[in-house]
Coordinates of C-alpha atoms in Angstrom, one line a residue:
M1 CA -68.6 75.9 93.6
N2 CA -68.8 75.7 89.8
L3 CA -71.4 76.9 87.4
K4 CA -72.6 73.4 86.5
K5 CA -73.8 72.8 90.1
L6 CA -76.1 75.8 90.1
N7 CA -79.8 75.0 90.5
F8 CA -82.5 76.3 88.3
N9 CA -83.4 80.0 88.7
E10 CA -80.5 80.3 91.2
K11 CA -78.2 83.3 90.8
A12 CA -74.5 83.5 91.6
Y13 CA -71.5 85.7 90.9
I14 CA -68.8 84.7 88.6
K15 CA -65.5 84.4 90.4
N16 CA -63.0 82.8 88.0
I17 CA -62.8 81.1 84.6
N18 CA -60.5 78.2 84.4
L19 CA -60.3 77.9 80.7
N20 CA -57.6 79.0 78.2
G21 CA -57.3 80.4 74.8
I22 CA -60.2 81.2 72.5
K23 CA -62.8 79.7 74.8
K24 CA -61.8 82.0 77.6
R25 CA -61.7 85.0 75.3
R26 CA -65.1 84.2 73.9
L27 CA -66.7 84.0 77.3
Y28 CA -65.1 87.4 78.2
D29 CA -66.6 88.9 75.1
L30 CA -70.0 87.5 76.0
G31 CA -69.9 89.2 79.5
F32 CA -68.5 86.4 81.7
I33 CA -66.4 88.6 83.9
N34 CA -65.6 88.5 87.6
G35 CA -68.4 89.8 89.7
E36 CA -71.1 89.5 87.0
I37 CA -74.4 87.8 88.1
I38 CA -75.3 84.6 86.2
E39 CA -78.5 82.5 86.5
K40 CA -79.2 79.0 85.3
K41 CA -82.5 78.9 83.3
F42 CA -82.8 75.6 81.3
T43 CA -81.2 72.2 80.8
S44 CA -81.5 70.2 77.6
L45 CA -83.3 66.9 77.5
F46 CA -80.1 64.9 78.0
K47 CA -78.8 67.3 80.7
D48 CA -76.1 68.8 78.4
P49 CA -75.8 71.7 77.5
S50 CA -77.6 74.0 79.9
C51 CA -78.8 77.6 79.3
Y52 CA -77.6 80.5 81.5
K53 CA -78.8 84.1 81.6
I54 CA -76.1 86.8 81.9
K55 CA -76.6 90.5 81.1
N56 CA -80.1 89.8 79.7
T57 CA -78.7 87.3 77.2
F58 CA -79.3 83.5 77.2
I59 CA -76.2 81.4 76.5
A60 CA -75.9 77.6 76.2
L61 CA -72.8 76.0 77.7
R62 CA -71.6 72.4 77.7
N63 CA -71.3 70.9 81.2
E64 CA -67.6 70.4 80.5
D65 CA -67.1 74.2 80.1
A66 CA -69.6 75.2 82.9
S67 CA -67.7 73.0 85.4
K68 CA -64.6 75.2 84.8
I69 CA -66.3 78.5 85.8
E70 CA -66.2 79.2 89.5
V71 CA -69.1 81.0 91.1
S72 CA -70.2 82.0 94.6
Y73 CA -73.3 83.4 96.3
E74 CA -71.4 86.5 97.7

């Protein structure tokens, strides 16, 4: 499953980030590492971007990028 498909207030674990270059590095710097818990909190009026909570920080991600982050409930 990918991060974009997460429902509101639903938590999951990050499994893999299928991005390259500076975007991937930036997400690592923000705490998007394997095994970290992430929760979907808000979606903008037009459904893109969405806001996620990770390590007590709120981060907005475009659906294009969120769809490349694999998550699971285990």
